[in-house]
Coordinates of C-alpha atoms and ligand atoms in Angstrom, one line a residue:
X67 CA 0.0 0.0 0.0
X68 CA 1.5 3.2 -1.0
X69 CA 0.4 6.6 0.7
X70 CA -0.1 8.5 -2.4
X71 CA -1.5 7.3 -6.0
X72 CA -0.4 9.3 -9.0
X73 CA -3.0 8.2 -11.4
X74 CA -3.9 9.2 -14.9
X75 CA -7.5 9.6 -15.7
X76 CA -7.6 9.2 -19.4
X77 CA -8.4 11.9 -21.7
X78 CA -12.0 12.3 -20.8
X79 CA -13.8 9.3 -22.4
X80 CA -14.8 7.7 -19.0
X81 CA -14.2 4.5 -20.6
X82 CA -11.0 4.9 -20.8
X83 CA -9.8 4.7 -17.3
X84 CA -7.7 2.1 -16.2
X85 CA -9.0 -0.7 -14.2
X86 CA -6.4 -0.1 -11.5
X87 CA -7.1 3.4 -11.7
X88 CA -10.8 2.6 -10.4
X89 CA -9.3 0.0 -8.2
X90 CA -7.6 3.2 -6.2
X91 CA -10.4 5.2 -6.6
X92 CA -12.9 2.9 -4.7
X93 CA -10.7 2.3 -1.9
X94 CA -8.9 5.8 -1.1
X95 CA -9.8 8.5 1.3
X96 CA -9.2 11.3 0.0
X97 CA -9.2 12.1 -3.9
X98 CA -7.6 15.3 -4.9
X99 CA -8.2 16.3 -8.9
X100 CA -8.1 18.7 -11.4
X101 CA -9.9 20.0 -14.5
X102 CA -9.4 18.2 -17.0
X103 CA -9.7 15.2 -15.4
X104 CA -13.8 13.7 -16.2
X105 CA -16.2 14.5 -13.4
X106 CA -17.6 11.5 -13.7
X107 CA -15.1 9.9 -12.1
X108 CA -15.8 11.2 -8.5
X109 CA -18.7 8.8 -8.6
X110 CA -16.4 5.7 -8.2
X111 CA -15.2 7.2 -4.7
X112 CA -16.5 5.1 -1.3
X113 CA -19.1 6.5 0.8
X114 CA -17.3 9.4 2.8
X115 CA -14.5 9.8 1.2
X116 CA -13.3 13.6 0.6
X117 CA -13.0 15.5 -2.7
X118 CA -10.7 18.1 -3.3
X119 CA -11.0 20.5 -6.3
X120 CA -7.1 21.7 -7.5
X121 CA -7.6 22.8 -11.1
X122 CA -8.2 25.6 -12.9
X123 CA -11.3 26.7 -14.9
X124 CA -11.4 29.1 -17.2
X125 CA -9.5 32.5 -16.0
X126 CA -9.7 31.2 -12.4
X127 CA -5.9 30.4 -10.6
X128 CA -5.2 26.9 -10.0
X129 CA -4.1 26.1 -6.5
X130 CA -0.1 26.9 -7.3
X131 CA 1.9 23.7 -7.4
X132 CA 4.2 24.2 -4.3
X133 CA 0.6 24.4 -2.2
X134 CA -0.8 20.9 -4.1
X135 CA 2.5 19.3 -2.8
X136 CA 1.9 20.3 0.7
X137 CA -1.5 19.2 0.3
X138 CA -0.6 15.9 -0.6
X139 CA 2.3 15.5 1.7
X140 CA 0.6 17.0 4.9
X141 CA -2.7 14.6 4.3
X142 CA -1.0 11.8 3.9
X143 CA 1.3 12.2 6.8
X144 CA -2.6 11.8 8.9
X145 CA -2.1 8.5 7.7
X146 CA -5.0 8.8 4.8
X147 CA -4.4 7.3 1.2
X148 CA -4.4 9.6 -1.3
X149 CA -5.4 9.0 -5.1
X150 CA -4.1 12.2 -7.2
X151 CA -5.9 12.0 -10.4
X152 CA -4.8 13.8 -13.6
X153 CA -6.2 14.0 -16.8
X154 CA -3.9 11.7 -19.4
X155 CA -0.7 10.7 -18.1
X156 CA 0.2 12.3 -14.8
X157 CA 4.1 12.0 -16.2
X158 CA 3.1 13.6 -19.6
X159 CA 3.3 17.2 -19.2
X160 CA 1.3 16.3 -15.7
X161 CA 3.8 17.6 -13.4
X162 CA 3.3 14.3 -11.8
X163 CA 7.6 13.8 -11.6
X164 CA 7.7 17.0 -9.6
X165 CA 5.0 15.8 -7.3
X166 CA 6.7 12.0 -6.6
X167 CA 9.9 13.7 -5.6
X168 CA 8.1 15.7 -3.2
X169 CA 6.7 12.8 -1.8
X170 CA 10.1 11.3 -1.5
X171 CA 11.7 13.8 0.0
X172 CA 8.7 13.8 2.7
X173 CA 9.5 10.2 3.2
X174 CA 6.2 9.3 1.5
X175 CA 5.3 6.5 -0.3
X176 CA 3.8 6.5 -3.7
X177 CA 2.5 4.6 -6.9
X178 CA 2.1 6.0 -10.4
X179 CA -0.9 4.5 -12.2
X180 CA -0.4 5.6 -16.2
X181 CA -3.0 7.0 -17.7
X182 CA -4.2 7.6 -21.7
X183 CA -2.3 10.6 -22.4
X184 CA -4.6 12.5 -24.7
X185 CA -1.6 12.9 -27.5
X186 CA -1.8 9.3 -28.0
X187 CA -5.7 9.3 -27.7
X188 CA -7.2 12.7 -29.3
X189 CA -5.6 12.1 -32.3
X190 CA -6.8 8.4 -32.3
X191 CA -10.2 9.6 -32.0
X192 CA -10.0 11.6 -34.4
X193 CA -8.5 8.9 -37.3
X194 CA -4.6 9.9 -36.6
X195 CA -2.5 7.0 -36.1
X196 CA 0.9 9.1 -34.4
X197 CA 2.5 6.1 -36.1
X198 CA 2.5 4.3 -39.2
X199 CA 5.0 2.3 -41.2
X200 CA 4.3 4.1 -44.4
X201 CA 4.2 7.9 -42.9
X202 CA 6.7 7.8 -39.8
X203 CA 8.9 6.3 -37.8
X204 CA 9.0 8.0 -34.8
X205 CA 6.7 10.8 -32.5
X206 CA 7.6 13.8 -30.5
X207 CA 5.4 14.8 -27.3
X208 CA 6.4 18.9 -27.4
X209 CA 4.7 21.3 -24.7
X210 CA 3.7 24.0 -26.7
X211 CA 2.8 26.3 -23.8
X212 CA 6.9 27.5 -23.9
X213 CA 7.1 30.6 -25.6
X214 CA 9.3 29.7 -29.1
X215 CA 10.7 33.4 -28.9
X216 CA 11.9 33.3 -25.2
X217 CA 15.4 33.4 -25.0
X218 CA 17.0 30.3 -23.3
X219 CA 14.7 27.5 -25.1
X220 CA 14.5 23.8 -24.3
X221 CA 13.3 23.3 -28.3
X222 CA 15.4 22.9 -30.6
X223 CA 13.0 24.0 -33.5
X224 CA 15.6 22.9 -36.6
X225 CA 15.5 19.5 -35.0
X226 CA 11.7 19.0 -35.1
X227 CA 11.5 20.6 -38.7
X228 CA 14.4 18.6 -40.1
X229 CA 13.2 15.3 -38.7
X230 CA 10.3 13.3 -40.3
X231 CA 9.0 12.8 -36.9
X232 CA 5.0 13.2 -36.0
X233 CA 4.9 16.1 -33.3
X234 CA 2.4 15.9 -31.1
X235 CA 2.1 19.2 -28.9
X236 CA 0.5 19.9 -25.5
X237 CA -1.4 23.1 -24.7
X238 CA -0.2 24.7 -27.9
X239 CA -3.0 26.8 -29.5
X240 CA -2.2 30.2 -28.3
X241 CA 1.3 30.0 -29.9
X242 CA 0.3 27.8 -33.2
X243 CA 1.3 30.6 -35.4
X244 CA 5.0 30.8 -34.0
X245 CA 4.7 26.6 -33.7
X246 CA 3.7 26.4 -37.7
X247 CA 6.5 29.9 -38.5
X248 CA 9.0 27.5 -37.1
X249 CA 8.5 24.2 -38.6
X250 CA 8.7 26.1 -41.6
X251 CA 11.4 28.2 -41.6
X252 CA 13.6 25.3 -39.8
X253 CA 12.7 23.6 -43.3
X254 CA 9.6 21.6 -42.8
X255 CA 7.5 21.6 -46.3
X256 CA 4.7 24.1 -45.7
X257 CA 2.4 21.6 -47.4
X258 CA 2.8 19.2 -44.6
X259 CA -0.8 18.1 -42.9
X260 CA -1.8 19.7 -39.3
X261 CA -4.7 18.0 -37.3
X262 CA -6.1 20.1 -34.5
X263 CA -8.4 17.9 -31.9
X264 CA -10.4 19.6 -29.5
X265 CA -12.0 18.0 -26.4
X266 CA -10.3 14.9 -27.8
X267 CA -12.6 12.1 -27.0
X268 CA -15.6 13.4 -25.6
X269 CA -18.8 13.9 -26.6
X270 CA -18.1 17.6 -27.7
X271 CA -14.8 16.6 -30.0
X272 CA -14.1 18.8 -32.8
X273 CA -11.2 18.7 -35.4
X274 CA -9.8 20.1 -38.2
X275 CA -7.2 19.2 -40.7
X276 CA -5.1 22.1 -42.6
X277 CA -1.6 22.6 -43.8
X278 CA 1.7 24.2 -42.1
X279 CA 1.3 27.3 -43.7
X280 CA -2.4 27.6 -43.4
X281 CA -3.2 26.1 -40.3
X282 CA -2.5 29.5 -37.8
X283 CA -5.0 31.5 -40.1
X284 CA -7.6 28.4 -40.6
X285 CA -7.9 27.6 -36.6
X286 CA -8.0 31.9 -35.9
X287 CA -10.9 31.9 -38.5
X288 CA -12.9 28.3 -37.1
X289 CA -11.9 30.1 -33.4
X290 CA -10.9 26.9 -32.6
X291 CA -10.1 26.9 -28.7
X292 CA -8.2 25.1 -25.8
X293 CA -7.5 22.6 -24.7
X294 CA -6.4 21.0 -28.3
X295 CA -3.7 18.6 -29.1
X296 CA -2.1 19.7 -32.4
X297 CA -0.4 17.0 -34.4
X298 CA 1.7 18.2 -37.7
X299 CA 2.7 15.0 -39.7
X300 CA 1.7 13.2 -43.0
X301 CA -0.1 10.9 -40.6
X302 CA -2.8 13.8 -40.6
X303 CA -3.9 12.8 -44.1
X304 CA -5.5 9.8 -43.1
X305 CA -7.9 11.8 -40.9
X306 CA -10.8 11.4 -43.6
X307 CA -10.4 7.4 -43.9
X308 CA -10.2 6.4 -40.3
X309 CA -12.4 8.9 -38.8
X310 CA -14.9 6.5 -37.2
X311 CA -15.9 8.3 -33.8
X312 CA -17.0 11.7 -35.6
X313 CA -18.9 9.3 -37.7
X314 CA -20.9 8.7 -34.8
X315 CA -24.9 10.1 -35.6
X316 CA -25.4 12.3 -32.1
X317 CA -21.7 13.3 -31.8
X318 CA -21.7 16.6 -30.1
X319 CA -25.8 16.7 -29.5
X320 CA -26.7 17.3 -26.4
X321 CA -29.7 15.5 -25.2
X322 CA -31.9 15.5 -22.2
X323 CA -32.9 12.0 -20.2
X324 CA -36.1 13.0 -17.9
X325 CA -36.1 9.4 -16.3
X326 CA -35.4 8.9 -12.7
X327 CA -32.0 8.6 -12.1
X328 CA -32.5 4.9 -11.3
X329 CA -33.7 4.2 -14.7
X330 CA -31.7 6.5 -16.7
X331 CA -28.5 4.4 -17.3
X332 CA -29.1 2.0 -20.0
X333 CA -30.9 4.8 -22.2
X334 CA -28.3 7.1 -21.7
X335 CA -25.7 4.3 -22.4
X336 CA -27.2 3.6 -25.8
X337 CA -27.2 7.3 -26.1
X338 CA -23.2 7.9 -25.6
X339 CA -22.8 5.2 -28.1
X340 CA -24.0 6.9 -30.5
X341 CA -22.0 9.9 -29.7
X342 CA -24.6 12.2 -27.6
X343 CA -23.6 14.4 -24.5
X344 CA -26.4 13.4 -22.2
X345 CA -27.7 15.8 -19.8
X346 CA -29.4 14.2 -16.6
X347 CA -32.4 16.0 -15.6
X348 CA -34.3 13.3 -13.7
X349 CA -37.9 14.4 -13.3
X350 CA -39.0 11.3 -11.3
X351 CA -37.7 10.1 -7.6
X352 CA -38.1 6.6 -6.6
X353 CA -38.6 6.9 -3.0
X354 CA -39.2 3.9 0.0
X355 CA -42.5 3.8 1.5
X356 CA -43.1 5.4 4.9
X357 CA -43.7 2.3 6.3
X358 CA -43.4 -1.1 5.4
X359 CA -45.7 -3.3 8.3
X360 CA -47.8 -4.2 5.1
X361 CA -45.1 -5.8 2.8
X362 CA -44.1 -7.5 6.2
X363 CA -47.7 -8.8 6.8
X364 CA -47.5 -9.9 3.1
X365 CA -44.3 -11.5 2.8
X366 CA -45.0 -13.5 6.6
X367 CA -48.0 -15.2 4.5
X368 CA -46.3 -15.4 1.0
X369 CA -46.7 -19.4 1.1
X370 CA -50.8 -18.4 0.3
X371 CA -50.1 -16.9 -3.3
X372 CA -49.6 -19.1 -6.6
X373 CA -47.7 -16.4 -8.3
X374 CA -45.7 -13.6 -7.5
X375 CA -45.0 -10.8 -10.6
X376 CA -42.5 -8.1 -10.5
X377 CA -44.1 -5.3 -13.3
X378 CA -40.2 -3.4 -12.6
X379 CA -36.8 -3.1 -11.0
X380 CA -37.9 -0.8 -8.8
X381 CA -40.0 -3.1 -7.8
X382 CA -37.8 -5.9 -7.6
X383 CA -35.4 -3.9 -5.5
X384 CA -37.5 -2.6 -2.9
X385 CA -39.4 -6.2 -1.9
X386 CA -36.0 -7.8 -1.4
X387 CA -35.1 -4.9 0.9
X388 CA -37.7 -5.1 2.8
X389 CA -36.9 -9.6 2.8
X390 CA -33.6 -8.5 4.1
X391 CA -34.6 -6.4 6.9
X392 CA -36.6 -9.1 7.7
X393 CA -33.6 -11.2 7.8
X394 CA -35.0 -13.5 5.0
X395 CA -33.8 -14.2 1.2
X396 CA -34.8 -15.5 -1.6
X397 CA -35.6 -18.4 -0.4
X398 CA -38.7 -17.3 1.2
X399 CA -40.1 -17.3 -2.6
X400 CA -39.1 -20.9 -2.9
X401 CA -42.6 -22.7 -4.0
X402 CA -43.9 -19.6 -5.9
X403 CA -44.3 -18.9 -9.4
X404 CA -42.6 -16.0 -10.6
X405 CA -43.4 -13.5 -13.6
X406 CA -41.0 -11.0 -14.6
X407 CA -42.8 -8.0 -16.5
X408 CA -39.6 -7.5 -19.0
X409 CA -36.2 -8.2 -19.4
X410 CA -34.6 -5.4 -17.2
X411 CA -37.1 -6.8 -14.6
X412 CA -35.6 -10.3 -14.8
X413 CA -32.2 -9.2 -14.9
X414 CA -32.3 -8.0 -11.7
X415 CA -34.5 -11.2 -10.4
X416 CA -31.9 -13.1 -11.8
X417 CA -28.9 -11.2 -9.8
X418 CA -31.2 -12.7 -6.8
X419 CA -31.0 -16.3 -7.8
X420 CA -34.5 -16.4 -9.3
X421 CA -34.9 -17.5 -13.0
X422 CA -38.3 -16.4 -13.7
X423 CA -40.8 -18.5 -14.8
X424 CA -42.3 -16.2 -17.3
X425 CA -40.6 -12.6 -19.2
X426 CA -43.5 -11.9 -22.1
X427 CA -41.7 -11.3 -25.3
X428 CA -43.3 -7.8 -25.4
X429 CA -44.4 -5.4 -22.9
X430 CA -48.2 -4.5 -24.2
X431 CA -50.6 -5.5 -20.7
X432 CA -52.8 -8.1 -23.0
X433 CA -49.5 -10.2 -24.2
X434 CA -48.8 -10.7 -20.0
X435 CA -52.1 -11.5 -19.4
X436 CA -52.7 -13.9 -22.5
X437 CA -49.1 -15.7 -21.1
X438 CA -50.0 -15.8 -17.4
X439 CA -53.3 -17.7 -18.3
X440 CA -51.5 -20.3 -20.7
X441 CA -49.6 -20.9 -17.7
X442 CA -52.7 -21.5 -15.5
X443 CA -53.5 -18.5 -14.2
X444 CA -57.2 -18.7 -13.7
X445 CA -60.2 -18.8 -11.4
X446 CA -58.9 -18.5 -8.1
X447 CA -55.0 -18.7 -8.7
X448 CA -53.3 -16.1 -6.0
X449 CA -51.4 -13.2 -7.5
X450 CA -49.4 -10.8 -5.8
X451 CA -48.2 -7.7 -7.5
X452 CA -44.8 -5.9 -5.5
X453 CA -45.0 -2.7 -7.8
X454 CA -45.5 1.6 -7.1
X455 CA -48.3 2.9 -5.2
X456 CA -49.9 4.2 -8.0
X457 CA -49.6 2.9 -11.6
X458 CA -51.5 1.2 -14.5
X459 CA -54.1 -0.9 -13.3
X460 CA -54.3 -2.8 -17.0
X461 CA -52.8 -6.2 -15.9
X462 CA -55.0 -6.8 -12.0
X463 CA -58.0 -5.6 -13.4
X464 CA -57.5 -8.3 -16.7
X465 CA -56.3 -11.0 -14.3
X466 CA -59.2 -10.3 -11.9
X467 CA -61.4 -10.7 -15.0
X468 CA -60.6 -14.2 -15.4
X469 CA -61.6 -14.9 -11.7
X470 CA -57.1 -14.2 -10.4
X471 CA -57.7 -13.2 -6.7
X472 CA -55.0 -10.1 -7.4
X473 CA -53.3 -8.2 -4.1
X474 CA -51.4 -5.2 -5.4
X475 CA -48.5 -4.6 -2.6
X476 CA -46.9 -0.9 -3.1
X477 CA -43.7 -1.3 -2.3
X478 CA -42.3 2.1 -3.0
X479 CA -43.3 5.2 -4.6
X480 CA -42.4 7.7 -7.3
X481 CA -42.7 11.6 -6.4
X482 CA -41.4 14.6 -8.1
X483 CA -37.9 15.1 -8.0
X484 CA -37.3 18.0 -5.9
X485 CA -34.1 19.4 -7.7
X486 CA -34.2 22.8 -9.2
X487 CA -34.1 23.2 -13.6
X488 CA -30.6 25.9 -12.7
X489 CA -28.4 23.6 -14.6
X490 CA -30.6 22.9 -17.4
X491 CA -31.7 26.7 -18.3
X492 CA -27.8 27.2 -18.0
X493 CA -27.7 24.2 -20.3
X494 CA -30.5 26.0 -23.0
X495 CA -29.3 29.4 -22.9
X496 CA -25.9 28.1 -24.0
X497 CA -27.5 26.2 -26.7
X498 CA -26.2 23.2 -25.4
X499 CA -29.5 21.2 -25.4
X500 CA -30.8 19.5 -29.1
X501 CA -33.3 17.0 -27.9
X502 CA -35.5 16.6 -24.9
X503 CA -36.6 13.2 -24.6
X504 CA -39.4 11.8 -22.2
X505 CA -40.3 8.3 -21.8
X506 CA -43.9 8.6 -20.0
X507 CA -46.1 11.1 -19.0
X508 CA -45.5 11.3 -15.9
X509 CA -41.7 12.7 -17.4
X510 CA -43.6 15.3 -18.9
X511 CA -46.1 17.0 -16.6
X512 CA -43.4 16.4 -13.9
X513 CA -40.7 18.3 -16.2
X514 CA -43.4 21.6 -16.8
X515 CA -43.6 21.1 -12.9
X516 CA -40.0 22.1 -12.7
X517 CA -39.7 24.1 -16.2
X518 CA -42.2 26.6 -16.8
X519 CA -43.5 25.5 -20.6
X520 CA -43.0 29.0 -21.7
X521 CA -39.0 28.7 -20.7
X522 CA -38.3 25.8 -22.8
X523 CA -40.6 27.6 -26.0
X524 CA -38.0 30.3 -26.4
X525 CA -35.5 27.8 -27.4
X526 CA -37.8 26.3 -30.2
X527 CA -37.7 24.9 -33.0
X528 CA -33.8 24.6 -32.1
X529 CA -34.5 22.0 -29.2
X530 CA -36.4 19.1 -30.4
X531 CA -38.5 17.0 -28.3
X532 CA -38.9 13.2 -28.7
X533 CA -41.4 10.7 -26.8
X534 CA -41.6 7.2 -26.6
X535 CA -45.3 6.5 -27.5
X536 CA -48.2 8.2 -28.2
X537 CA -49.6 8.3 -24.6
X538 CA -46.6 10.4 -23.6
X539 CA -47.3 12.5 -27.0
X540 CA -50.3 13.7 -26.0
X541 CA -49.5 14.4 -22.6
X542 CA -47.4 16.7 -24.3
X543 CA -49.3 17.9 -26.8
X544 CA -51.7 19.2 -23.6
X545 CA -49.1 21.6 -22.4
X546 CA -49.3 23.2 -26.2
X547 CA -46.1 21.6 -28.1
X548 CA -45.9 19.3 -31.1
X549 CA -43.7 16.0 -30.4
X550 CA -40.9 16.5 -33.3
X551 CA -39.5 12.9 -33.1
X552 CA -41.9 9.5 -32.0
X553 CA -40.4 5.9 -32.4
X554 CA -42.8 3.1 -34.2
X555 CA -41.4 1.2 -31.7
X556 CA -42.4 2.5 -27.8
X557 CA -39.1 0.7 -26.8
X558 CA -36.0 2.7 -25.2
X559 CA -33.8 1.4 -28.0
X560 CA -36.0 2.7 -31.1
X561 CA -36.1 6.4 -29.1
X562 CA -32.5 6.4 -29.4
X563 CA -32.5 5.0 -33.3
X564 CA -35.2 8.1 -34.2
X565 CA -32.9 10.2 -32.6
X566 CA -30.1 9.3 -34.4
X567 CA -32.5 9.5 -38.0
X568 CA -33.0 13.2 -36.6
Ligands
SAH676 N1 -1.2 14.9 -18.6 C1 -2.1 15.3 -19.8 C2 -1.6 16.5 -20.4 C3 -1.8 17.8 -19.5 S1 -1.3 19.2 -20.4 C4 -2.1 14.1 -20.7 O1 -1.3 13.2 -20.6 O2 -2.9 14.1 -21.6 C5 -2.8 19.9 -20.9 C6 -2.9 19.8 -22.4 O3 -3.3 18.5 -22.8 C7 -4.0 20.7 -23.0 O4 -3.6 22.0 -23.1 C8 -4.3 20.0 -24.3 O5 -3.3 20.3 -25.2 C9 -4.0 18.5 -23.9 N2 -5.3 17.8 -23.6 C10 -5.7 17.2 -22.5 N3 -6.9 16.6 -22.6 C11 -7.2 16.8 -23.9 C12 -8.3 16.4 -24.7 N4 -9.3 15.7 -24.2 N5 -8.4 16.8 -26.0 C13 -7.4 17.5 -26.5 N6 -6.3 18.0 -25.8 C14 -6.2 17.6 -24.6

């Protein structure tokens, strides 16, 4: 165990942490980070652990170096582990050297965890191979943050022109025109390709490809911005052929998920995939019940019922709580049939030990029924129904109609999520928001709940909206808007394609 971990968080494409990067990050107690580094990340850090901010954003000062090594060194001397994350590689251009030797000369111990250093991976994403047998032999990581006309240099600018090297530069858009006035007059063909890739890797990558001698005027007149890798090299030229993650349909679209936060992960999964930056806004909350003496009551007399079906994960979820606090398990279910209402629902029956004895191929109330009575659900067969306080009442009232004795048991409930719309009129004042998606009514008159339906007109027609079915449709459609995008399918998956057709 090492006191401090110098760790590398990637480039900004949370998949491309390293698994002993998380491994740090779930165990440490303090995590200390900086701007570049993704967010995201935080999320991986056990209950209680302490955050510390040390970057820089926008004009504000960073916490000066000399003050983030006393940090480290006088935090870990209380005997707490410390992960340090830095976006990329903390020893490429990370200052991560300087901080190790501080914590050797404090008679610390530390481990360096590489990370993807964004020279490597911006271009990548971007179709830039730094090598290739047929363009280059060799690649130069240069900072270009030094000033090329200071007077005692640690460039040698002839060296980088003469070679045939690909040069890969750090924090160089400010001084790209000196950077390209070099390479040329050090004798570098003027003709020679120059990628610039912003934001490498996320959602909001941008890139251009120019030329030596145009490049300086090119990225002033795009206003192309920090933080950018620049890479000058003929490698540049295959840009256009390997360019698969701009290829991807929602790069750069920012889109809005109005699910609960519980429920929001696989659609905003398929989302990123496609390239979209997806913007949380969870309109729902999944909340316990006050009191749970009736699920008790129910689950002390479970061996009474024929079948038990689980219409959600929620659902699912909250029942096995409520087992647990009992001291039970799953066994307690043991003689019972059990119905799963869809696949997420017997995924998460299934990380329980139960295979269910019936998932309907499709979610539509009649199909569950019509299955449930081929399986011999009939006159006096004894459902119960674990599900939300309030919900449909499609599938007890059907199963009631073929003579079912059907108990609904509420096992949790769904409110309005009590968090304030600040980040998402931030959000649609920058034009940052292309799609607002909502994936049941109750997403919508909850969302006019917390958005005032006149605050989210202003920014049409620019921000689209997009439901899942025509129930939700017309819920909108009753606050006064016109649903721009509507799946055939009223599946989570087919939301996402018709965005992507959009
Ligand atoms: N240690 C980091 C580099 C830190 S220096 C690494 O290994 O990647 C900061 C510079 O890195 C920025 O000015 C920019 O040139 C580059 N950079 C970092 N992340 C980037 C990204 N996602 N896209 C493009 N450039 C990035």
């Amino acid at each position: 165990m090492a006191d401090v971990y110098l760790i590398g968080a990637g480039p900004g494409d949370p998949g491309l942490l390293t698994l002993r990067a998380k491994e740090i990050l779930e165990t440490a107690d303090i995590l200390v980070y900086d701007y570049l580094a993704n967010d995201e990340f935080l999320n991986y850090a056990k209950p209680g652990a302490e955050i510390i901010y040390v970057g820089k954003k926008g004009g504000d000062h960073t916490l000066p170096q000399d003050k983030i090594n006393d940090l480290l060194v006088e935090r870990a001397r209380e005997g707490k582990t410390i992960a340090r994350l830095k976006g990329g590689d903390p020893y490429v251009f990370g200052r991560g050297g300087e901080e190790a030797e501080e914590l050797i000369a404090a008679g610390l111990t530390f481990e360096v965890v590489p990370g993807v250093t964004a020279g490597v991976a911006a271009p990548a994403y971007a179709g830039i191979p730094v090598t290739h047998r047929e363009h280059t032999t060799s690649v130069c990581f240069i900072t270009g943050h030094e000033d090329p006309t200071k007077e005692r240099t640690g460039h040698n600018w002839d060296v980088y022109a003469k070679s045939e090297s690909t040069l890969v530069f750090y924090m160089g858009v400010k001084n790209l025109p000196m950077i390209a006035e070099r390479l040329i007059s050090g004798g570098r063909d003027p003709k020679t390709p120059v990628a610039l890739v912003r934001w490498g890797t996320r959602c909001n990558q941008e890139s251009m490809v120019s030329t030596l001698e145009n490049v300086a005027d090119e990225a002033a007149r795009r206003n192309f911005q920090a933080p950018s890798i620049i890479v000058v090299g003929s490698v540049c030229s295959l840009h256009d052929k390997l360019n698969w993650f701009e290829k991807r349909p929602l790069l750069g679209k920012g889109v809005v998920v109005t699910r609960a936060r519980e429920q929001a992960s696989g659609f905003a999964d398929i989302l990123r995939e496609q390239g979209a930056c997806v913007m949380q806004f969870p309109t729902i909350s999944i909340n316990a019940l006050p009191d749970y003496a009736e699920v008790r009551e129910a689950i002390g007399g479970i061996d009474s019922y024929d079948w038990v079906v689980f219409t959600s994960v929620n659902g699912v979820r909250h029942f096995w709580n409520v087992l647990e606090s009992m001291n039970l398990d799953t066994r307690v279910l043991g003689g019972r049939k059990v119905a799963a209402i869809g696949p997420a629902t017997a995924e998460e029956l299934a990380l329980r030990g139960i295979r269910a004895d019936f998932v309907p191929d499709k979610y539509v109330a009649e199909h569950v029924v019509e299955g449930l009575i081929a399986r011999g659900v009939g006159q006096g067969t004894k459902v119960l129904v674990p599900r939300a306080r309030v919900a449909r009442e499609v599938l007890p009232d059907e199963l009631r109609k073929v003579g079912a004795e059907v108990r609904i048991l509420p096992v949790y409930e769904t409110g309005l999520n009590e968090s304030g719309p600040e980040a998402l009129v931030k959000r649609l004042e920058a034009g940052e928001v292309d799609f607002v998606t909502f994936t049941s009514s109750s997403t919508v008159e909850n969302f006019f709940r917390l958005l005032p339906p006149d605050e989210l007109r202003k920014h049409q027609p620019r921000v689209k909206l997009a439901c899942i079915g025509p129930v939700t449709a017309k819920t909108l459609e009753g606050f006064g808007f016109t649903p721009d995008i509507q799946p055939e399918d009223y599946t989570i998956p087919a939301l996402a394609r018709a965005l992507a057709e959009a």
